[in-house]
mmCIF file of C-alpha atoms and ligand atoms in Angstrom:
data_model
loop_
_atom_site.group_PDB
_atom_site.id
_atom_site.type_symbol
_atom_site.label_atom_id
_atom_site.label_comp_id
_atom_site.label_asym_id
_atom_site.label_seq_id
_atom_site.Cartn_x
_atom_site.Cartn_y
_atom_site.Cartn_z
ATOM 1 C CA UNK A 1 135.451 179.481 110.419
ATOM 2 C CA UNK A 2 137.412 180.612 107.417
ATOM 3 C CA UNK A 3 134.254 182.807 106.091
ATOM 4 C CA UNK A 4 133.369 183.872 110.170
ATOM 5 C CA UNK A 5 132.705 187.961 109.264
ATOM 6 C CA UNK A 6 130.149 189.371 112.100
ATOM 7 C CA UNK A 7 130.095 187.887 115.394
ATOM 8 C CA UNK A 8 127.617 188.937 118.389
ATOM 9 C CA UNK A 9 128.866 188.483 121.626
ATOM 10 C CA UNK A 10 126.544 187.662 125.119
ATOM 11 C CA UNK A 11 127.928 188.431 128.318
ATOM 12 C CA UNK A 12 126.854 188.229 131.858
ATOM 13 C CA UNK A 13 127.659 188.293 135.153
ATOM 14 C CA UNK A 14 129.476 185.498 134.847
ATOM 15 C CA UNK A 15 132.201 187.108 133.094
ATOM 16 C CA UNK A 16 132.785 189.593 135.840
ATOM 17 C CA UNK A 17 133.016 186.711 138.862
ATOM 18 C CA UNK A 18 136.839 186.767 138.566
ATOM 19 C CA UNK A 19 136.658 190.312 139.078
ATOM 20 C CA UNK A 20 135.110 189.823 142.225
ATOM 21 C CA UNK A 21 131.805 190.969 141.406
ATOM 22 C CA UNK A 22 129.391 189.515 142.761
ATOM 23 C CA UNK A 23 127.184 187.102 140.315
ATOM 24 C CA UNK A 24 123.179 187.023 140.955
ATOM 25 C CA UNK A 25 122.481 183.283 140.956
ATOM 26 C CA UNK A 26 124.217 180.600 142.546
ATOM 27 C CA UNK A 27 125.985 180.443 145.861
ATOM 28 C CA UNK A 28 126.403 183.393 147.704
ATOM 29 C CA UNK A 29 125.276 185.406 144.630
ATOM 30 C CA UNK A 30 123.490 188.727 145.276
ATOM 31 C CA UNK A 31 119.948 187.636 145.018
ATOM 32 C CA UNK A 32 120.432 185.199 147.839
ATOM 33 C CA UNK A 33 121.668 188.220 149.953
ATOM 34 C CA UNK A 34 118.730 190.307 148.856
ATOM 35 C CA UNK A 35 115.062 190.256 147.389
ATOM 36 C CA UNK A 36 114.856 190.899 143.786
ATOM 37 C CA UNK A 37 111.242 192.840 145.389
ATOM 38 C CA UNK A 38 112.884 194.780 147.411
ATOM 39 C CA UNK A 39 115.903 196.269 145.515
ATOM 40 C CA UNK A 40 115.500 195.822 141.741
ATOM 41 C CA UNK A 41 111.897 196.728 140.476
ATOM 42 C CA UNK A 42 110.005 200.260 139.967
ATOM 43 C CA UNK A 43 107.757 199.132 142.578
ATOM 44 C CA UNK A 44 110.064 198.552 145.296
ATOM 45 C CA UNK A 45 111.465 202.109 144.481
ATOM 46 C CA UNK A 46 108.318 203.353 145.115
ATOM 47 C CA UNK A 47 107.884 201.797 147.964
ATOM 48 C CA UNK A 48 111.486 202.254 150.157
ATOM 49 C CA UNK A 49 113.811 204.345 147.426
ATOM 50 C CA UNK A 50 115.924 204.614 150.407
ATOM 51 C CA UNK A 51 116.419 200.999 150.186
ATOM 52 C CA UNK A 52 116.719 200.451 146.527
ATOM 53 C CA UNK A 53 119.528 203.601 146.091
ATOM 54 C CA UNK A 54 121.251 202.171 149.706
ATOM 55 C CA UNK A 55 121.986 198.830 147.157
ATOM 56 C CA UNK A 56 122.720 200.409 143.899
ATOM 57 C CA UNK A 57 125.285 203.268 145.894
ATOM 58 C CA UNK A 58 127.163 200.246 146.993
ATOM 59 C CA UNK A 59 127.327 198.011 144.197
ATOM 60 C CA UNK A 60 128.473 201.315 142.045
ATOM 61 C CA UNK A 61 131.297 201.731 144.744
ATOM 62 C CA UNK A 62 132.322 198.745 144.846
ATOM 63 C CA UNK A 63 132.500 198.071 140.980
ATOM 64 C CA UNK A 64 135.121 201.404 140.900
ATOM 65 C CA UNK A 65 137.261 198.995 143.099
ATOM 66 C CA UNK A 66 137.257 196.096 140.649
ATOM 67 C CA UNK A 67 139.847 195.606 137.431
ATOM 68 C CA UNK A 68 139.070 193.880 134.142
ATOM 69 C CA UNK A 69 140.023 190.011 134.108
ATOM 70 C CA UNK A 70 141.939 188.168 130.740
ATOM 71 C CA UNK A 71 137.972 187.510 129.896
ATOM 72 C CA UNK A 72 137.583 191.367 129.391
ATOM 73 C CA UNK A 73 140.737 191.794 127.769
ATOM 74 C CA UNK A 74 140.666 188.734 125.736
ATOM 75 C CA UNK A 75 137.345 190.211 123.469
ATOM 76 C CA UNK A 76 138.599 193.995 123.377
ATOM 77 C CA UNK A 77 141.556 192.124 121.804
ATOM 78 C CA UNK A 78 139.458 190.344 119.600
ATOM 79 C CA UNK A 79 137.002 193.821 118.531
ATOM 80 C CA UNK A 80 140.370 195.231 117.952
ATOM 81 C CA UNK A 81 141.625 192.755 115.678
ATOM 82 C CA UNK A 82 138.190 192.194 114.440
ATOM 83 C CA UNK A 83 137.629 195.985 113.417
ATOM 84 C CA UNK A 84 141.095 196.016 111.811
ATOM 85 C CA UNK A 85 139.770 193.044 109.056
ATOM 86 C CA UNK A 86 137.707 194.264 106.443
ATOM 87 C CA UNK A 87 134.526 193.642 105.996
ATOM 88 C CA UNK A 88 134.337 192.315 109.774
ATOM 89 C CA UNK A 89 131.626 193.441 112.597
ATOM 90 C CA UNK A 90 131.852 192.433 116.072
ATOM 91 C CA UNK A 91 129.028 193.568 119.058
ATOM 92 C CA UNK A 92 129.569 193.116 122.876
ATOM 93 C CA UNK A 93 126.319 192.918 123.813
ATOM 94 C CA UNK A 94 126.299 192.716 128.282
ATOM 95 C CA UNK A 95 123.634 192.421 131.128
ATOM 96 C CA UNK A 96 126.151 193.827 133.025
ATOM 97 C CA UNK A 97 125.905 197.113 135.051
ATOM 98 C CA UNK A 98 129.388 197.340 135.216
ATOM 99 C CA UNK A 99 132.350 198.586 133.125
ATOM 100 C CA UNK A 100 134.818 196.421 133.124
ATOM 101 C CA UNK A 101 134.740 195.140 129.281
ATOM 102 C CA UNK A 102 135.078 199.177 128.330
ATOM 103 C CA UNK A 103 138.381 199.450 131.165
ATOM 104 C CA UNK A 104 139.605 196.355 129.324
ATOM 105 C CA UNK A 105 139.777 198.767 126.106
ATOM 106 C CA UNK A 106 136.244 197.442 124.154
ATOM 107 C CA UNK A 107 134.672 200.042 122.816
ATOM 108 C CA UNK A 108 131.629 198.479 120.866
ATOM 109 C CA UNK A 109 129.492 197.425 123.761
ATOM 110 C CA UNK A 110 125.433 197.830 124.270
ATOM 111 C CA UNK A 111 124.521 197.619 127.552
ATOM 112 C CA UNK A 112 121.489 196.049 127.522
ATOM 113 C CA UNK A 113 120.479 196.466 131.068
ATOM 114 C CA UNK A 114 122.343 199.917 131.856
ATOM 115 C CA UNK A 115 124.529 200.859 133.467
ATOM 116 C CA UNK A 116 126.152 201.285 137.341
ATOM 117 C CA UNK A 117 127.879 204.441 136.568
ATOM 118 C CA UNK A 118 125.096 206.731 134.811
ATOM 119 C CA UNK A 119 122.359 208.362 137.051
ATOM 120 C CA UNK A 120 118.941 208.538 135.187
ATOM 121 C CA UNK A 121 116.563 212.025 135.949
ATOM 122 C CA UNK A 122 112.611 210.883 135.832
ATOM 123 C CA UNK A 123 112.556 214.839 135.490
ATOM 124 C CA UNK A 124 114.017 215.462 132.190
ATOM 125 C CA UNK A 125 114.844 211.655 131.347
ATOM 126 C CA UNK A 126 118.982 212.898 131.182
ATOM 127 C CA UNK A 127 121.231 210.350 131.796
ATOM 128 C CA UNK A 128 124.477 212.005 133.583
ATOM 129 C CA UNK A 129 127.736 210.138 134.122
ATOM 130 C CA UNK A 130 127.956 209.072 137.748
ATOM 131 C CA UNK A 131 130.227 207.652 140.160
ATOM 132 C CA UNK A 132 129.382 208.710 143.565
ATOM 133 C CA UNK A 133 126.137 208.071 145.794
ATOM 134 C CA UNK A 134 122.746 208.621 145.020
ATOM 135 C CA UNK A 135 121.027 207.895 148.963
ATOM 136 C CA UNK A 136 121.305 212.173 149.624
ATOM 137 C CA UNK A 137 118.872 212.639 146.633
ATOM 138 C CA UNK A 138 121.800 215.243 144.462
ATOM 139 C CA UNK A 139 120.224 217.526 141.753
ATOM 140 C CA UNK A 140 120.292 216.368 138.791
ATOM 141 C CA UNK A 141 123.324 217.728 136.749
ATOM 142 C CA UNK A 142 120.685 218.702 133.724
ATOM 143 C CA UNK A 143 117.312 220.090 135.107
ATOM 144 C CA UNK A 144 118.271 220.584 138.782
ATOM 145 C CA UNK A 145 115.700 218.376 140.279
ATOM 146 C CA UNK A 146 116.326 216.009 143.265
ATOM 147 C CA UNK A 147 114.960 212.838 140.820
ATOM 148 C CA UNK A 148 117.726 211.232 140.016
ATOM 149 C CA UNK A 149 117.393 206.918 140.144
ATOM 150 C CA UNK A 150 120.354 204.643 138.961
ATOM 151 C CA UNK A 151 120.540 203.917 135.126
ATOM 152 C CA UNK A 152 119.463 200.187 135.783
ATOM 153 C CA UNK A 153 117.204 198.076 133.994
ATOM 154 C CA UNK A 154 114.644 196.493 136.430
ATOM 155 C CA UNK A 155 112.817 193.877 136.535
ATOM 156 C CA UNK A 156 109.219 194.255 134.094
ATOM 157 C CA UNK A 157 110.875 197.404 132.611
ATOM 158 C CA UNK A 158 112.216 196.839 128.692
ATOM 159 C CA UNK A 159 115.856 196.538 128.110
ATOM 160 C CA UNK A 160 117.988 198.833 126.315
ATOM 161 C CA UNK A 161 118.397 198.990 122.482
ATOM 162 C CA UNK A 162 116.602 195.895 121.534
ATOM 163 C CA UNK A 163 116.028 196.542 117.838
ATOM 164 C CA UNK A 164 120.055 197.424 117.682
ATOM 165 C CA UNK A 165 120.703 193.404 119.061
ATOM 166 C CA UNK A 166 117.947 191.831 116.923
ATOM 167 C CA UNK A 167 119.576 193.767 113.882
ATOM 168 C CA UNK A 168 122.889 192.526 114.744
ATOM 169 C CA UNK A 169 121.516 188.776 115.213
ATOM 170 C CA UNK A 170 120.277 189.099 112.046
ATOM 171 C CA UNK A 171 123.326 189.859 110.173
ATOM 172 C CA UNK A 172 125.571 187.406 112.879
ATOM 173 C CA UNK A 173 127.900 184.524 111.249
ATOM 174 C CA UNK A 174 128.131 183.295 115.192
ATOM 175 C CA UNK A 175 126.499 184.277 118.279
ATOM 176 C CA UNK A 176 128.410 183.517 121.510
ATOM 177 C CA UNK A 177 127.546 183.587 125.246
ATOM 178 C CA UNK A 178 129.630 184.084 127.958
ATOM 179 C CA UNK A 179 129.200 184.010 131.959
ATOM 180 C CA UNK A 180 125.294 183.657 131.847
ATOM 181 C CA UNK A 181 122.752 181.180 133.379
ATOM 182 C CA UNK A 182 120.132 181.956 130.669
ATOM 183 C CA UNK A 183 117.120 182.710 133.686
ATOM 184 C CA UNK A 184 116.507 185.949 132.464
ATOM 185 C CA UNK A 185 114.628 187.105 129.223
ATOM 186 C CA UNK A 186 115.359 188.531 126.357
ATOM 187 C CA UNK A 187 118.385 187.727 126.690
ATOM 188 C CA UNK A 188 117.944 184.126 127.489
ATOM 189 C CA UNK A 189 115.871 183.781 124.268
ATOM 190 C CA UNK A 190 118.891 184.647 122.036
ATOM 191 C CA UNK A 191 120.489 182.195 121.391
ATOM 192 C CA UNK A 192 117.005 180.721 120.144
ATOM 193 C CA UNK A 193 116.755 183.770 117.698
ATOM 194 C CA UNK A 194 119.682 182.958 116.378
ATOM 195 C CA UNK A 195 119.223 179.405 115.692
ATOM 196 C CA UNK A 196 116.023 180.152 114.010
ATOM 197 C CA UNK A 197 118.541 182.509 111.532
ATOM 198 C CA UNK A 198 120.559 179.778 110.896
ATOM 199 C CA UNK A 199 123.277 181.307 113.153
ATOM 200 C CA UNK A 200 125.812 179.319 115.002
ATOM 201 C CA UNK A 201 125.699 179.516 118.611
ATOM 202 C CA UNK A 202 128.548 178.847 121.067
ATOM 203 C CA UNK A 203 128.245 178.987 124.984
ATOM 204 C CA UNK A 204 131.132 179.351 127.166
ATOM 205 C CA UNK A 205 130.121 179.471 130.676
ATOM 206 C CA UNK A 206 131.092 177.528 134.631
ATOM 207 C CA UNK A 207 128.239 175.222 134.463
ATOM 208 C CA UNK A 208 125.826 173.776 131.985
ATOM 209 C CA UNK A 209 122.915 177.106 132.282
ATOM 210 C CA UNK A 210 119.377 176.880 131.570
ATOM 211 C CA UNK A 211 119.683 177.483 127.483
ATOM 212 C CA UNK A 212 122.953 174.935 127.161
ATOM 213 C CA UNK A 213 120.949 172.969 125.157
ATOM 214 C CA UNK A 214 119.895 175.234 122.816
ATOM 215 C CA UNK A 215 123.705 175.851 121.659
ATOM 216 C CA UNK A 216 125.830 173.854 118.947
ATOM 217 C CA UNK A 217 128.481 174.060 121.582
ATOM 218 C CA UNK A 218 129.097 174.449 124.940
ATOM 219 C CA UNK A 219 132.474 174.802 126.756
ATOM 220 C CA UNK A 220 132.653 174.316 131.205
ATOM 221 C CA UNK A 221 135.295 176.274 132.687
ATOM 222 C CA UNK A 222 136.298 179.912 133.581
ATOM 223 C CA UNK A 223 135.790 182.683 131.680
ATOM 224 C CA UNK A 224 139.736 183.730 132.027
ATOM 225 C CA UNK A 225 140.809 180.415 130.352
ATOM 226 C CA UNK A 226 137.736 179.556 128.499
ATOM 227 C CA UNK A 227 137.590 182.800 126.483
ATOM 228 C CA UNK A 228 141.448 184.129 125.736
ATOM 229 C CA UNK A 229 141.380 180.294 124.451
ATOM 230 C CA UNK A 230 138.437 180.886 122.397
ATOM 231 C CA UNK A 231 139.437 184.040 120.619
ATOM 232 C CA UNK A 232 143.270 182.669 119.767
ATOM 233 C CA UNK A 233 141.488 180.084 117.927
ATOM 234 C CA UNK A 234 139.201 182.570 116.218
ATOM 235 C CA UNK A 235 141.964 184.899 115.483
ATOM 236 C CA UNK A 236 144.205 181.948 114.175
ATOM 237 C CA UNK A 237 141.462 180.444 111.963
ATOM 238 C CA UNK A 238 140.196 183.520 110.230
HETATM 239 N N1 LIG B 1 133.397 182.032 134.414
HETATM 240 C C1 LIG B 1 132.356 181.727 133.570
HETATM 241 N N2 LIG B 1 131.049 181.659 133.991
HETATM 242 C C2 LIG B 1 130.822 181.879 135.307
HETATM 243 C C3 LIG B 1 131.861 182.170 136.225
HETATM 244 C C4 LIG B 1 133.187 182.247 135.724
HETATM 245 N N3 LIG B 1 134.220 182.521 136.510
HETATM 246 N N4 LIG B 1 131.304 182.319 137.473
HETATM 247 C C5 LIG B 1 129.971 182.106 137.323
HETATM 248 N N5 LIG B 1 129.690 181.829 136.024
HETATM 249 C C6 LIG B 1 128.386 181.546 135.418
HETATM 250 C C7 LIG B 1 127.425 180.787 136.344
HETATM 251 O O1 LIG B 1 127.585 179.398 136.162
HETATM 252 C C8 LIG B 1 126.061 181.271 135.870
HETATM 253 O O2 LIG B 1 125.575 180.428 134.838
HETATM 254 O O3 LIG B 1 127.765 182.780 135.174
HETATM 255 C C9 LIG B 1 126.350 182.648 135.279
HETATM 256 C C10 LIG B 1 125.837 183.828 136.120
HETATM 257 O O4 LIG B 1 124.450 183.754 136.151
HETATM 258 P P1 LIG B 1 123.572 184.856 136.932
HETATM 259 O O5 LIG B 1 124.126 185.071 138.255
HETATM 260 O O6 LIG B 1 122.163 184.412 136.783
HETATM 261 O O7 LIG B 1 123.836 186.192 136.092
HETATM 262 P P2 LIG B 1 123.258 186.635 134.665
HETATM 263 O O8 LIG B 1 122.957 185.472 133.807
HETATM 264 O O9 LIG B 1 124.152 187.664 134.135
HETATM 265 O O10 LIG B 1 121.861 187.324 135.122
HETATM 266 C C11 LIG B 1 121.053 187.890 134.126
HETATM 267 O O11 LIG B 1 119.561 188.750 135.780
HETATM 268 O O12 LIG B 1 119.447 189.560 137.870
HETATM 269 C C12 LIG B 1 119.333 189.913 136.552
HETATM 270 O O13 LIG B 1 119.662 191.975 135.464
HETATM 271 C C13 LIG B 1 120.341 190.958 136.138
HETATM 272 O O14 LIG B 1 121.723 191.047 134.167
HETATM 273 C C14 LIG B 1 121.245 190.208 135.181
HETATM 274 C C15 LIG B 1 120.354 189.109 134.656
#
């Protein structure tokens, strides 16, 4: 680990379960309370946006309500550290619509699927910060127009900043992945990319997830224990 210099970082929902937000798979997770049709695609929002801004009002109140967990706090530790070393790159890369790793104090984090707390115009394609409710269609802060739709990545619509996290793989020492159950693509296919660049891979996660086998390691256990654990050791052996 002595030579470790950039280090990419994959997080997901996963991460944010001690938080109390919800996850997506698994028991009681959101997509057993809910269609993925009905809520999270450009089609369903065309179909019922009523629907589709009903579930994304309350998931971006009830985030507000949440705190950061010693997960969170644990790797905007680390980036602090990190970006104090010279020479040394770290990116948080999430799935997650919330903000939890920036309350935590990260600052370097791409969210690859949004997020909760912007509101996108389809008028003039602004993104404004917002934390309130979107169901009463509110002008847009930009253009004026009542076409405002959360700043959420749907499902068959591309993910955010792609060519930023391939360029980061590329120059990565050690990719790891946090609090994800590797179902969804890209993302899922990362820690492939990175083997293939001769990158070393690390998964910390609950379970075993659909990509364990892809990594050189793989730790079971909570993200509260699992990670602070993981970045003492990093920070003690490099
Ligand atoms: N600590 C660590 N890992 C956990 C914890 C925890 N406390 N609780 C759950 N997990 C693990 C689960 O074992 C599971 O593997 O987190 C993973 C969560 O998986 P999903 O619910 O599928 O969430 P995620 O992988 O982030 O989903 C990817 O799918 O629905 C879309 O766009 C959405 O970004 C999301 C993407």
């Amino acid at each position: 680990m002595a030579d470790l210099r950039n280090i990419v970082i994959l997080t997901g929902a996963g991460i944010s379960a001690e938080s109390g937000i919800d996850t997506f798979r698994g028991g009681g997770g959101l997509w057993e309370q809910h269609r993925v049709e009905d809520v999270a695609t450009p089609e369903a929002f065309d179909r019922d946006p009523d629907l589709v801004q009903r579930f994304y009002d309350m998931r971006r109140e009830a985030i507000q309500t949440k705190q950061p967990n010693p997960a969170h706090e644990a790797l905007a530790r680390l980036e602090h550290e990190w970006a104090a070393r010279e020479g040394r790159r770290l990116l948080i890369v999430t799935q997650n619509v919330d903000d939890l790793h920036e309350r935590a104090g990260a600052e370097n984090v791409l969210h690859m699927h949004g997020t909760h707390l912007n509101a996108w115009c389809t008028q003039c394609d602004v993104r404004s910060r917002w934390t309130g409710t979107l169901i009463d269609r509110p002008e847009c802060p930009e253009c004026g127009a009542r076409a405002l739709r959360p700043d959420v990545v749907w499902f068959g619509e591309m993910p955010y900043e792609m060519e930023r996290i391939y360029a980061a793989l590329r120059e990565a020492d050690l990719f790891v992945s946090i609090g994800t159950s590797g179902a969804v693509y890209p993302a899922a296919g990362f820690v492939r990319d990175a083997k293939a660049l001769g990158v070393a891979t690390l998964e910390l996660n609950l379970e075993r997830s659909q990509g364990s086998n892809w990594f050189d390691e793989s730790r079971q256990g909570p993200a509260s224990a699992l990670v602070p654990e993981w970045v003492g050791e990093v920070l003690r052996k490099s």
